[in-house]
PDB file of C-alpha atoms and ligand atoms in Angstrom:
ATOM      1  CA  UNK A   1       1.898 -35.789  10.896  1.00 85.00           C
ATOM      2  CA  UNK A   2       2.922 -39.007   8.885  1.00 89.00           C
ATOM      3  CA  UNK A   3       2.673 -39.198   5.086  1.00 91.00           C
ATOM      4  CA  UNK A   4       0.370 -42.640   6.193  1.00 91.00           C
ATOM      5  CA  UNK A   5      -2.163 -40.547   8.568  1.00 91.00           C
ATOM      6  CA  UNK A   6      -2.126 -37.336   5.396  1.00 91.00           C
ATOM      7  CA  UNK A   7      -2.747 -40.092   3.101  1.00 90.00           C
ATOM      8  CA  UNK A   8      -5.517 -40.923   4.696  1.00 90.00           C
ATOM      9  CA  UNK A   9      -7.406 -37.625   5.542  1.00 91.00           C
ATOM     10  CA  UNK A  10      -5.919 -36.421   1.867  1.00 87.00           C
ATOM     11  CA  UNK A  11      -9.834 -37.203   0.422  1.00 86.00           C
ATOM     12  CA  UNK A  12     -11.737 -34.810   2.584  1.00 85.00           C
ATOM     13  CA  UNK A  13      -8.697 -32.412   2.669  1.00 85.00           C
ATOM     14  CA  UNK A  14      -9.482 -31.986  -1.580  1.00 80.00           C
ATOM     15  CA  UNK A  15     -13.041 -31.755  -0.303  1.00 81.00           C
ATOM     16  CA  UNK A  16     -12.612 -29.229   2.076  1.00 80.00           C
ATOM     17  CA  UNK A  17     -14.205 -31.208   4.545  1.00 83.00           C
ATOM     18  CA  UNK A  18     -11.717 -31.311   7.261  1.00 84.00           C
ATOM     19  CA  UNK A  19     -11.998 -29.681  10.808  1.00 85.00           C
ATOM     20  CA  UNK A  20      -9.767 -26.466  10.842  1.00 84.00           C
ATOM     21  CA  UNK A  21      -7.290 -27.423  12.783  1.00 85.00           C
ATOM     22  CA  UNK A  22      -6.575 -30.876  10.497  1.00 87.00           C
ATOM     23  CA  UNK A  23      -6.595 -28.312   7.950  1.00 86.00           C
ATOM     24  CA  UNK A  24      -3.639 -26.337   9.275  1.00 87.00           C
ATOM     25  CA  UNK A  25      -2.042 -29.758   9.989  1.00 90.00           C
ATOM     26  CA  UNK A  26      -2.395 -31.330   6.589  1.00 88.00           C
ATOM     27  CA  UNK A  27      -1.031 -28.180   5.047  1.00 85.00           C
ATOM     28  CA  UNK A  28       1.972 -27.940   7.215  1.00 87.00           C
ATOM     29  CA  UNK A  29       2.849 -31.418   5.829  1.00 89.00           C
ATOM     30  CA  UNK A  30       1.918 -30.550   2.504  1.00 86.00           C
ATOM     31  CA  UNK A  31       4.315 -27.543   2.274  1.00 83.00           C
ATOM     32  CA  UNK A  32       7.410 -29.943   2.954  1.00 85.00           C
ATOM     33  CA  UNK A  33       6.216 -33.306   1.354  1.00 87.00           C
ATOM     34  CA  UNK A  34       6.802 -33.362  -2.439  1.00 85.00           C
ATOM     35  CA  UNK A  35       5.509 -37.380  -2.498  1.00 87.00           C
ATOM     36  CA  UNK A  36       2.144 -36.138  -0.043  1.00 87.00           C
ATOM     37  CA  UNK A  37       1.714 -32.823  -2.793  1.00 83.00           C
ATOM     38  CA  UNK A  38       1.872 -35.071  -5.820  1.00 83.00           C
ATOM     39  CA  UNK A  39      -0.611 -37.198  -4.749  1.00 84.00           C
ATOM     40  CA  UNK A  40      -3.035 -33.848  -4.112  1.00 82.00           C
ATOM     41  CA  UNK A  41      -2.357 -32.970  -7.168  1.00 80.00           C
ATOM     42  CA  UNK A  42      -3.600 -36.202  -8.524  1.00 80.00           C
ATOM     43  CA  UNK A  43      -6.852 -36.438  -6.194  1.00 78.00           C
ATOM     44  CA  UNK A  44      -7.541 -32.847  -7.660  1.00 75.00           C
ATOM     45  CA  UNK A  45      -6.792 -33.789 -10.864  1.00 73.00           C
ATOM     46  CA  UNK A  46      -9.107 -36.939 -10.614  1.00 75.00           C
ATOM     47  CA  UNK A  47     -12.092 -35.398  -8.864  1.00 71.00           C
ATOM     48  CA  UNK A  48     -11.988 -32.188 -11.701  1.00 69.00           C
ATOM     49  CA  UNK A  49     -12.281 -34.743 -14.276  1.00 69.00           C
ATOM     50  CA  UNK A  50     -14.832 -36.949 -12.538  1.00 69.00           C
ATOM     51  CA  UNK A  51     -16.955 -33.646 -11.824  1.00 67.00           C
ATOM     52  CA  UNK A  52     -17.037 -32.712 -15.313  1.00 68.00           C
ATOM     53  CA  UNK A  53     -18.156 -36.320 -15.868  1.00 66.00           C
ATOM     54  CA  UNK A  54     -21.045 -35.746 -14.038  1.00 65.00           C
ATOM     55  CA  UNK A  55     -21.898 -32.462 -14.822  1.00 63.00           C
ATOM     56  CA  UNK A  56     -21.869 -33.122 -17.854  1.00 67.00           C
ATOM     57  CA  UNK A  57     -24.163 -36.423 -17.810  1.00 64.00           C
ATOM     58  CA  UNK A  58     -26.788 -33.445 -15.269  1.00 65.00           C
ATOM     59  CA  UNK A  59     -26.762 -30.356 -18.039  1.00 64.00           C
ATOM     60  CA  UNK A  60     -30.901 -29.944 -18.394  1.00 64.00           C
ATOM     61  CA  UNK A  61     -31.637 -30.110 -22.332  1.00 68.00           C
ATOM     62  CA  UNK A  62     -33.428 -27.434 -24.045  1.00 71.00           C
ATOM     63  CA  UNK A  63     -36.166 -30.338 -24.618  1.00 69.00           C
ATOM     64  CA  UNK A  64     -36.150 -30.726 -21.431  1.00 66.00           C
ATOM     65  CA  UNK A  65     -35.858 -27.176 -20.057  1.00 67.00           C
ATOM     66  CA  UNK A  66     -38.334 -26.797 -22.181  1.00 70.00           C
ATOM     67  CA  UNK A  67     -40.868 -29.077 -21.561  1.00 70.00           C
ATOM     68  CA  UNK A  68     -40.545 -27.962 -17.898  1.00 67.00           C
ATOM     69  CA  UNK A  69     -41.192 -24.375 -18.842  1.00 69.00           C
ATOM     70  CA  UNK A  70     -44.007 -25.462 -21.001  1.00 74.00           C
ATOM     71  CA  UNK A  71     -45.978 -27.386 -17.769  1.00 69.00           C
ATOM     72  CA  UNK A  72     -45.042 -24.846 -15.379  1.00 66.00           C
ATOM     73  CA  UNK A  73     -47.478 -22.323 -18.079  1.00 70.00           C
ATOM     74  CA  UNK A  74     -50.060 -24.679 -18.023  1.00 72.00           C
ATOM     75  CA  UNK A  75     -50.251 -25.661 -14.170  1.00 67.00           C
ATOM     76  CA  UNK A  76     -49.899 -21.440 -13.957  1.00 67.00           C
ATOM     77  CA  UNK A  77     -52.990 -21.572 -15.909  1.00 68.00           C
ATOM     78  CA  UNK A  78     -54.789 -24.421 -14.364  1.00 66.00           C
ATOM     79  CA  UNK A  79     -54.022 -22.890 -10.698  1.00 60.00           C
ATOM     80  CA  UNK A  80     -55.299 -19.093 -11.990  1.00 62.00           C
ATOM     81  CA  UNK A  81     -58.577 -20.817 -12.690  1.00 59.00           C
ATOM     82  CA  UNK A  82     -58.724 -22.885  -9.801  1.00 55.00           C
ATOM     83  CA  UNK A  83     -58.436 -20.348  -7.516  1.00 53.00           C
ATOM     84  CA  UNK A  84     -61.338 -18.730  -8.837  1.00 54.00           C
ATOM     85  CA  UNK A  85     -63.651 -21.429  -7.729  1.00 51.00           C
ATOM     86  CA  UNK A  86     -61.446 -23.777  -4.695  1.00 49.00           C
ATOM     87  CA  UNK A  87     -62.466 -22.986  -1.250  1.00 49.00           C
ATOM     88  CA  UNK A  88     -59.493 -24.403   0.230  1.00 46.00           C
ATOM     89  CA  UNK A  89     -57.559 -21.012  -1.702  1.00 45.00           C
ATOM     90  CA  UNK A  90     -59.804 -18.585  -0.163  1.00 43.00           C
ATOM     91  CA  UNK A  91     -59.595 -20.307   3.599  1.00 45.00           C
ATOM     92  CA  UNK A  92     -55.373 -19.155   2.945  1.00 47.00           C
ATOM     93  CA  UNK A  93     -54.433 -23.094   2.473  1.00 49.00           C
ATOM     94  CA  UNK A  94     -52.144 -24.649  -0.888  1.00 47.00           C
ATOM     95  CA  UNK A  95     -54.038 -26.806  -2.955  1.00 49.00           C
ATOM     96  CA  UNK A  96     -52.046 -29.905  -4.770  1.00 47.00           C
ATOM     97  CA  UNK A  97     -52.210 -27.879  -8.217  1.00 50.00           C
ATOM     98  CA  UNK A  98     -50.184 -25.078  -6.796  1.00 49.00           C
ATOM     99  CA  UNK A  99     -47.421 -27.644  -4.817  1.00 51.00           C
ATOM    100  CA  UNK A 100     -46.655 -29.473  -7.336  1.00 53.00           C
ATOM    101  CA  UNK A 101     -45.132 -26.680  -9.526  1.00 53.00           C
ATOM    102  CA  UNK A 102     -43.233 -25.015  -6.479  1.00 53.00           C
ATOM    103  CA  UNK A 103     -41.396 -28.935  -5.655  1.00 55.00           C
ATOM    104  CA  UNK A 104     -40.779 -28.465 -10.043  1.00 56.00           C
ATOM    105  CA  UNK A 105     -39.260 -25.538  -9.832  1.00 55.00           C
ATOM    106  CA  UNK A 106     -37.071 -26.369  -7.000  1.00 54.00           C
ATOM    107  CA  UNK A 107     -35.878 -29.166  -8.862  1.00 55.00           C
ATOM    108  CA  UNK A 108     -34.795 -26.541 -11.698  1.00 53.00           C
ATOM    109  CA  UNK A 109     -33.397 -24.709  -9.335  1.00 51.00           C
ATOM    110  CA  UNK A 110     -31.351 -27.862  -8.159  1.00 50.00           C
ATOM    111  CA  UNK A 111     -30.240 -28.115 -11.674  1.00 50.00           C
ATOM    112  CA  UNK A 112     -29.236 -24.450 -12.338  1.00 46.00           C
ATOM    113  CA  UNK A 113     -27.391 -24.373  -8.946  1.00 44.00           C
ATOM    114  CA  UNK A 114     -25.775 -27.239 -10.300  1.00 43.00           C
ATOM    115  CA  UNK A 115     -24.894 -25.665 -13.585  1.00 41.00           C
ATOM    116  CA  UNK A 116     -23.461 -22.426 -11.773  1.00 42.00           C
ATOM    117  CA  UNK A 117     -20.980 -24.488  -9.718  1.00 42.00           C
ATOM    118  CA  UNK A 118     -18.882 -25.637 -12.770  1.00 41.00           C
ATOM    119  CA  UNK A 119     -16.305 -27.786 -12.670  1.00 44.00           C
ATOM    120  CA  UNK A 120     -14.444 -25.871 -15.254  1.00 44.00           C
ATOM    121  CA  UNK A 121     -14.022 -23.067 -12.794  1.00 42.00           C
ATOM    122  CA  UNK A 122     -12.356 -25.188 -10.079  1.00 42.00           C
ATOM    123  CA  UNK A 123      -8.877 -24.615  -8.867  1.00 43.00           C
ATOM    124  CA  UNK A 124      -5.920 -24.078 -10.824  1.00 40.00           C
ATOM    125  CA  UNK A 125      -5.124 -27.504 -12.743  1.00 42.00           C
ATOM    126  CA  UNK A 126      -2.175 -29.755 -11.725  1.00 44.00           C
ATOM    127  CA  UNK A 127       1.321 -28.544 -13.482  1.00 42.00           C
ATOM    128  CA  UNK A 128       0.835 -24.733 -12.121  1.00 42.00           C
ATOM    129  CA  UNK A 129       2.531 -23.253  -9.679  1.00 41.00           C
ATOM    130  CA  UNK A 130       0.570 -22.276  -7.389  1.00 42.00           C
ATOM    131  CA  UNK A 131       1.672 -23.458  -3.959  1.00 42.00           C
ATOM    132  CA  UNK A 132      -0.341 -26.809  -2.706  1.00 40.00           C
ATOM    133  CA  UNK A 133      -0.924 -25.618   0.620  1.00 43.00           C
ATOM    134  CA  UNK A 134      -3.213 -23.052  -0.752  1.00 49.00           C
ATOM    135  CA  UNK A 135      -5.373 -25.125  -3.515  1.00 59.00           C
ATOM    136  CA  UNK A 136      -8.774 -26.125  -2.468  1.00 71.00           C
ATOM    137  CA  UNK A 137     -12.040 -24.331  -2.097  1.00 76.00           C
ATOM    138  CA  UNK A 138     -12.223 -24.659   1.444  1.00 78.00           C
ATOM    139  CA  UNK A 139      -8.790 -22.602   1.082  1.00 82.00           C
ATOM    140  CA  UNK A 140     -10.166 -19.969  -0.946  1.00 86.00           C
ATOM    141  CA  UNK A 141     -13.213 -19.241   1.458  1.00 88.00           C
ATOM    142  CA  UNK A 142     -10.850 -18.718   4.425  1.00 89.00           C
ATOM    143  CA  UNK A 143      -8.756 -16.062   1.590  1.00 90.00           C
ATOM    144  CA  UNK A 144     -12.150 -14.467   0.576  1.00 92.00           C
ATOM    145  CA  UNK A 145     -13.122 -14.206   4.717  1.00 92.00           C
ATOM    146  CA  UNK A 146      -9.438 -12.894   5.360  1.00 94.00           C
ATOM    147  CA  UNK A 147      -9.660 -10.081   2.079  1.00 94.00           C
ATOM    148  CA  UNK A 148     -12.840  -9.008   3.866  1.00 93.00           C
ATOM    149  CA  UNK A 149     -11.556  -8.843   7.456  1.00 93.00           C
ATOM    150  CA  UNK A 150      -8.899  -6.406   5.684  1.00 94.00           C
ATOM    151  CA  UNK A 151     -10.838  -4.320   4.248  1.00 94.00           C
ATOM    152  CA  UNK A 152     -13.092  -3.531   6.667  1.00 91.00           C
ATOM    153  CA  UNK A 153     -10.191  -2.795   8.911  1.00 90.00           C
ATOM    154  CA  UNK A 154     -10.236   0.947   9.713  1.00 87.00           C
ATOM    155  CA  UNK A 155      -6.312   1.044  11.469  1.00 91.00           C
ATOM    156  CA  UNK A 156      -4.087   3.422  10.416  1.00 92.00           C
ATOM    157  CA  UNK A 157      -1.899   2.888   6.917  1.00 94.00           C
ATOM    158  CA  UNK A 158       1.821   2.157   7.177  1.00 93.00           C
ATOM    159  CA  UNK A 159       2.769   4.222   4.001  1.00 94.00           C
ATOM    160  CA  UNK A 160       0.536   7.492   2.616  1.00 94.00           C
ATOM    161  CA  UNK A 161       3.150   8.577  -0.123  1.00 94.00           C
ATOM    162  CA  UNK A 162       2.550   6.375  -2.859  1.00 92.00           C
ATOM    163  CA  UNK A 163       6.055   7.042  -4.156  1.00 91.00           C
ATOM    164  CA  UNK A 164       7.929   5.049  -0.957  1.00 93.00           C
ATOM    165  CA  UNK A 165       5.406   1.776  -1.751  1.00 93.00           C
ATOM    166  CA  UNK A 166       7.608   0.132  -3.874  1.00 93.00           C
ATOM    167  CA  UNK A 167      10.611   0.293  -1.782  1.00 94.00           C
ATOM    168  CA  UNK A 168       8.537  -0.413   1.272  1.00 94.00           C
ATOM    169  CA  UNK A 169       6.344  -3.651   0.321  1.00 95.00           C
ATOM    170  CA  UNK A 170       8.113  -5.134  -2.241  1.00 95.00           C
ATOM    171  CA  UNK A 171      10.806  -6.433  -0.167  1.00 95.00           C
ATOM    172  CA  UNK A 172       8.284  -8.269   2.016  1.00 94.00           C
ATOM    173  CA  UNK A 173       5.788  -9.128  -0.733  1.00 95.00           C
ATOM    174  CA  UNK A 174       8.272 -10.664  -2.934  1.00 94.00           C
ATOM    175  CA  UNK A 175       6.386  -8.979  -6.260  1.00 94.00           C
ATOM    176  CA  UNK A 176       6.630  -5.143  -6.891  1.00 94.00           C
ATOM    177  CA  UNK A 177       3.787  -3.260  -5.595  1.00 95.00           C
ATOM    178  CA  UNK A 178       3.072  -0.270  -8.079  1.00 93.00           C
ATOM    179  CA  UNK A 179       0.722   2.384  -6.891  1.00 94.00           C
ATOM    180  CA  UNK A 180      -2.724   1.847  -8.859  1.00 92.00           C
ATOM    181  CA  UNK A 181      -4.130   5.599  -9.312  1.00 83.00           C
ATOM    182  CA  UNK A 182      -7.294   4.155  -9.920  1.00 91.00           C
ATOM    183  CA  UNK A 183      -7.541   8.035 -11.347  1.00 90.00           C
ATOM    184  CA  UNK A 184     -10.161   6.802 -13.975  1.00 90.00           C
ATOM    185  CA  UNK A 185     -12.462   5.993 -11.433  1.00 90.00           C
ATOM    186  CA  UNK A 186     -12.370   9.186  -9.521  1.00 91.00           C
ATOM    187  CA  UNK A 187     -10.512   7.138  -6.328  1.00 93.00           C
ATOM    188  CA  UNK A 188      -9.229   9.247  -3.282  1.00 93.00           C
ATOM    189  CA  UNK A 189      -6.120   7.243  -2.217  1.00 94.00           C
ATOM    190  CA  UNK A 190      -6.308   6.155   1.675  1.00 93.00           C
ATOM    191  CA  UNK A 191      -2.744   4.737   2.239  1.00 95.00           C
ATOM    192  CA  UNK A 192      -1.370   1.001   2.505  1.00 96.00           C
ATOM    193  CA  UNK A 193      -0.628  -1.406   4.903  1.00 96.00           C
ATOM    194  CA  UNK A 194       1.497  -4.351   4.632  1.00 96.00           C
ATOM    195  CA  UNK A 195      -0.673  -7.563   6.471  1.00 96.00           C
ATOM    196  CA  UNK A 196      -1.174 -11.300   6.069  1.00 94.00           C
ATOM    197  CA  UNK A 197      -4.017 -12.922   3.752  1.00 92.00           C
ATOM    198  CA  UNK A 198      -3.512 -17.370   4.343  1.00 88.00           C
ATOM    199  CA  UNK A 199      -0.187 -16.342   6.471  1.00 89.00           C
ATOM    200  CA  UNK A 200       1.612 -14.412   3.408  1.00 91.00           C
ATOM    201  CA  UNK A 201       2.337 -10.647   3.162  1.00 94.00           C
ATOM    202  CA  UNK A 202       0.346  -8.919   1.101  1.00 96.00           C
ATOM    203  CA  UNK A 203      -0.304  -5.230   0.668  1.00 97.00           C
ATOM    204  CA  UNK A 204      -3.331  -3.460   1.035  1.00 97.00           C
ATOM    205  CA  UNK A 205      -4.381  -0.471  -0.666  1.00 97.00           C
ATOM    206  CA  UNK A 206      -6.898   1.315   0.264  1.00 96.00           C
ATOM    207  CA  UNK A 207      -9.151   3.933  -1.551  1.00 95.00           C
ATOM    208  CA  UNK A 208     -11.935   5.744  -1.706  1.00 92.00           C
ATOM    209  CA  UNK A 209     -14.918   5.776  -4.568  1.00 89.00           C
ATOM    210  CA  UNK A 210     -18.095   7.897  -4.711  1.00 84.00           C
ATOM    211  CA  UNK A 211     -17.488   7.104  -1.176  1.00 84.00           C
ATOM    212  CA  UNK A 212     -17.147   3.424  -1.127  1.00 88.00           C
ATOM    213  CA  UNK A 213     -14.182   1.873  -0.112  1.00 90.00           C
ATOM    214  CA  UNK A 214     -11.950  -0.078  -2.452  1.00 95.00           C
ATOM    215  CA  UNK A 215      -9.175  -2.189  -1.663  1.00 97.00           C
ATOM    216  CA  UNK A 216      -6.739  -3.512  -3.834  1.00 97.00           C
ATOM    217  CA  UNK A 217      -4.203  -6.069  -2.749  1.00 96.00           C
ATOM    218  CA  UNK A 218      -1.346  -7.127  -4.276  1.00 96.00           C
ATOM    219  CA  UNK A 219       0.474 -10.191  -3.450  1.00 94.00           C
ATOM    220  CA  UNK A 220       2.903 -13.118  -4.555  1.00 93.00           C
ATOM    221  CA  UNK A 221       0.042 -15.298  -6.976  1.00 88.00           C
ATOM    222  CA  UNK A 222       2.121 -18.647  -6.320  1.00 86.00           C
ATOM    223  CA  UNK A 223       0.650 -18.125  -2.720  1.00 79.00           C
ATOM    224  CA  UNK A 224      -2.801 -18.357  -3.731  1.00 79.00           C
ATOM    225  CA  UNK A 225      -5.575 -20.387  -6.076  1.00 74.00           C
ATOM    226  CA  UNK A 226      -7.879 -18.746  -8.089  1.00 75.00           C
ATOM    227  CA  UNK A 227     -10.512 -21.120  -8.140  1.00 76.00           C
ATOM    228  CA  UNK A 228     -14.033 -22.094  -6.874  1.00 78.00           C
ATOM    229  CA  UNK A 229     -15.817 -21.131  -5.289  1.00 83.00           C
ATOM    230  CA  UNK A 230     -14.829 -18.143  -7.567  1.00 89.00           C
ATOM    231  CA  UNK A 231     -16.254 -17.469 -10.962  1.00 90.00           C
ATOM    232  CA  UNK A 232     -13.874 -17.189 -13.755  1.00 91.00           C
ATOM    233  CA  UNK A 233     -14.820 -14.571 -16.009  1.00 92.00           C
ATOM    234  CA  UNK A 234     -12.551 -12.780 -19.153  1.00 91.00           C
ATOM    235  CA  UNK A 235     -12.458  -9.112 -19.483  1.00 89.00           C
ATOM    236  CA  UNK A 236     -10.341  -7.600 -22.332  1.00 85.00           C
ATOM    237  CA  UNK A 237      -8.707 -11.219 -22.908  1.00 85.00           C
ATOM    238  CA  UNK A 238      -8.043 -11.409 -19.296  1.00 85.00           C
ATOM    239  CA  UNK A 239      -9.237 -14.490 -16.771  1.00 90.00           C
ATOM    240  CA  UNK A 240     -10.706 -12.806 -13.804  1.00 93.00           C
ATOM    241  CA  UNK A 241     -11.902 -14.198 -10.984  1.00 93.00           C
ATOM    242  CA  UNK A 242     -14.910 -12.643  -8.537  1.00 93.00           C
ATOM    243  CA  UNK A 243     -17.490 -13.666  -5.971  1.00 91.00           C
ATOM    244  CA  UNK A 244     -19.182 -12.724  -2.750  1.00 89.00           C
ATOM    245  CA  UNK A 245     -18.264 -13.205   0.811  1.00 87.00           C
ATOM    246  CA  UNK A 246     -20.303 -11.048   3.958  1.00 85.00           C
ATOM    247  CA  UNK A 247     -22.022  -8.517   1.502  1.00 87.00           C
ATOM    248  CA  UNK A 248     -18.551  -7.053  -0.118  1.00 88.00           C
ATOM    249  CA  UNK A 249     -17.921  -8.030  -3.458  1.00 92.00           C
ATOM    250  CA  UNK A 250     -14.193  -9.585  -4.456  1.00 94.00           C
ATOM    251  CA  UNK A 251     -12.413 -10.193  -8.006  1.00 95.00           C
ATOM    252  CA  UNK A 252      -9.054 -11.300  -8.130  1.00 94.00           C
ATOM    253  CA  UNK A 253      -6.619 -11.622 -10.990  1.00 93.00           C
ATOM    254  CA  UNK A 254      -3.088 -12.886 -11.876  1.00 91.00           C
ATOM    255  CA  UNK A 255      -0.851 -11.250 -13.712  1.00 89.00           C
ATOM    256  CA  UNK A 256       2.064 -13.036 -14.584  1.00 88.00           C
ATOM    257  CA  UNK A 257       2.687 -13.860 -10.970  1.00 89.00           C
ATOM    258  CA  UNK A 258       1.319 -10.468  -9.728  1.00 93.00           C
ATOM    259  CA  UNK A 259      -1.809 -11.412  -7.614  1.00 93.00           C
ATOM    260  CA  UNK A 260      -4.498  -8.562  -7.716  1.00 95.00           C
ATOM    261  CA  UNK A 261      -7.309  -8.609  -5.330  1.00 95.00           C
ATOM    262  CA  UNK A 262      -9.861  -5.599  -5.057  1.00 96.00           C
ATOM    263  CA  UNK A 263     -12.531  -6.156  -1.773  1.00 96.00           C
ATOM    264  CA  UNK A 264     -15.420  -3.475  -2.058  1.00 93.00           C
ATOM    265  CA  UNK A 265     -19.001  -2.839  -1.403  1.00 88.00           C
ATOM    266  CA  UNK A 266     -19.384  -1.820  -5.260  1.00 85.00           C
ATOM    267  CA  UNK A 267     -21.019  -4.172  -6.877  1.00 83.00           C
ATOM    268  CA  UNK A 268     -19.207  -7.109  -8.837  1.00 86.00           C
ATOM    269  CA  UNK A 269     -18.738  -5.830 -12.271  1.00 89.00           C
ATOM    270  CA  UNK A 270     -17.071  -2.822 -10.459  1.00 90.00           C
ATOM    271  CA  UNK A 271     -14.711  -5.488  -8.845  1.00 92.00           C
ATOM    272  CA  UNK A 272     -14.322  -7.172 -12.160  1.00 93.00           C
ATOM    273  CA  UNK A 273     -13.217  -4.416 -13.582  1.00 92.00           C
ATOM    274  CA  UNK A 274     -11.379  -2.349 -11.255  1.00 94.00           C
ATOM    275  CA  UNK A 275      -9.025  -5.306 -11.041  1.00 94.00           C
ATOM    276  CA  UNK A 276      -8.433  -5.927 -14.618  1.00 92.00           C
ATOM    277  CA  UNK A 277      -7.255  -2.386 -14.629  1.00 91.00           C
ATOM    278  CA  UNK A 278      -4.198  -3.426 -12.526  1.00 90.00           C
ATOM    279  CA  UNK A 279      -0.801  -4.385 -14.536  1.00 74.00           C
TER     280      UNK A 279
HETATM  281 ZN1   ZN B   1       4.102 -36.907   3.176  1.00 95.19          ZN
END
C-alpha cells in the first residue's frame, strides 16, 4: 500500500471502521511508515480532543437530570391512575401516557450510554509507546476476542513447573514472565503456554479458582493499547483496565512495560483485582 491510498483510508482506520482485511493492510504499512504513524497519531490526537468537546457540550445537568426524574414521577403517577379507569389498558394495548415516558427514558438512556463511553478512557495518548499498529478500539476488540479464544482453550500447557517459566517464555516474550501464585486467592496452578494475542507472543497462565478458570497473560505492553472500549479504573494507585467480551470478564494492566491480562468467568472486580496483584 502507498502512503497516498493509507492517507486516505487513515479516517475510518482511527474509527475502526475498516473491512478486516484493509485493517491488516493499513497496519502492515503503519508498522514501517514513521511519516503514515505520525499522522495517526495526530488523527487520534484530534478526534480525543474533539470527543471530549462534545461530550462535554452532551453531560445531562443535575437540573436537567432532574427535571426528567421529576416528570417521569408524575407521568408514573398519572399512568397508575389511568389505568384504573382506561379501557384501552385492560384490552392489553399502551395508552399515549405510558409511551411517552418509555421514548423519555430511552433518551436518558442515550445520554448515560453516552456518558459511559468517555473520551477520557480512549487509547493511550500520542507520545507513548505503545506500538501504532495496535492503537484503536477496533484493535482492542480483536485483543479482547483473541484473550478469550485463549482462555477457553483446553490444549495441553507447554511448561507445568513454574520454576522453568522464566527461562522458557521470557526469551520469546521479550519481558520476564514471573510465576503469579495467585496463593491469596486459593488458585490451583494449571500450567502455561506460550501463544499469540494481535500476532505477538504472549504467555498464558492458567489457573484454577473455586473452580473457575483464571488466566493471566503476560506480554510485551508496547505491543498493545489499553484503551476503549476498556474502562480505566485505579486500584491501590494503579490504572487498570477491564471490560466484557462473550460472557468472560477481562482487566488488563501495565506495569512498567509488563502487560498483565487476566480472562475469567469471575466477575469483573475479581479481574480488577486479580490483575493489580501482578508486579
Ligand atoms: Zn506511509
Amino acid at each position: 500500500m502507498t502512503c497516498r491510498r493509507v492517507g486516505a483510508l487513515l479516517e475510518a482506520y482511527a474509527d475502526g471502521e475498516l473491512e478486516a482485511e484493509a485493517v491488516l493492510d493499513v497496519e502492515a504499512h503503519l508498522a514501517d511508515c514513521n511519516g503514515c504513524s505520525s499522522r495517526l497519531q495526530l488523527e487520534h490526537a484530534v478526534k480525543k480532543s474533539l470527543r471530549r468537546q462534545v461530550y462535554a457540550e452532551a453531560q445531562p445537568n443535575d437540573a436537567f437530570r432532574e427535571r426528567i426524574l421529576a416528570s417521569f414521577r408524575a407521568e408514573a403517577e398519572r399512568t397508575a391512575v389511568a389505568n384504573l379507569d382506561e379501557p384501552s389498558h385492560r384490552s392489553g394495548m399502551l395508552s399515549w401516557s405510558s409511551i411517552v415516558p418509555l421514548a423519555a427514558a430511552a433518551a436518558m438512556a442515550l445520554l448515560w450510554s453516552a456518558k459511559v463511553s468517555d473520551p477520557k478512557q480512549s487509547a493511550k495518548t500520542p507520545g507513548n509507546k505503545t506500538t501504532i499498529a495496535s492503537v484503536g478500539p477496533a484493535s482492542v476488540e480483536q485483543m479482547l476476542e483473541e484473550l478469550v479464544d485463549r482462555h477457553i482453550d483446553r490444549s495441553k500447557p507447554d511448561v507445568t513447573e513454574p520454576a522453568l517459566l522464566l527461562e522458557r517464555m521470557e526469551p520469546e516474550v521479550g519481558v520476564p514472565v514471573h510465576f503469579p501464585s495467585l496463593a491469596q486467592y486459593g488458585a490451583r496452578w494449571q500450567g502455561g503456554k506460550l501463544v499469540k494475542i494481535r500476532q505477538e507472543p504472549t504467555a498464558s497462565l492458567k489457573f484454577l479458582v473455586d473452580g473457575h478458570r483464571v488466566t493471566v497473560y503476560v506480554f510485551n505492553s508496547e505491543h498493545f493499547a489499553l484503551g476503549s472500549p476498556l474502562k480505566r479504573r485505579v486500584i491501590g494507585d494503579e490504572p487498570v483496565y477491564t471490560g466484557w467480551k462473550r460472557g468472560y470478564s477481562i482487566a488488563t494492566a501495565d506495569r512498567h512495560g509488563i502487560g498483565y491480562a487476566v480472562a475469567t468467568d469471575l466477575g469483573e472486580d475479581e479481574g480488577a483485582e486479580i490483575v493489580a496483584s501482578l508486579h
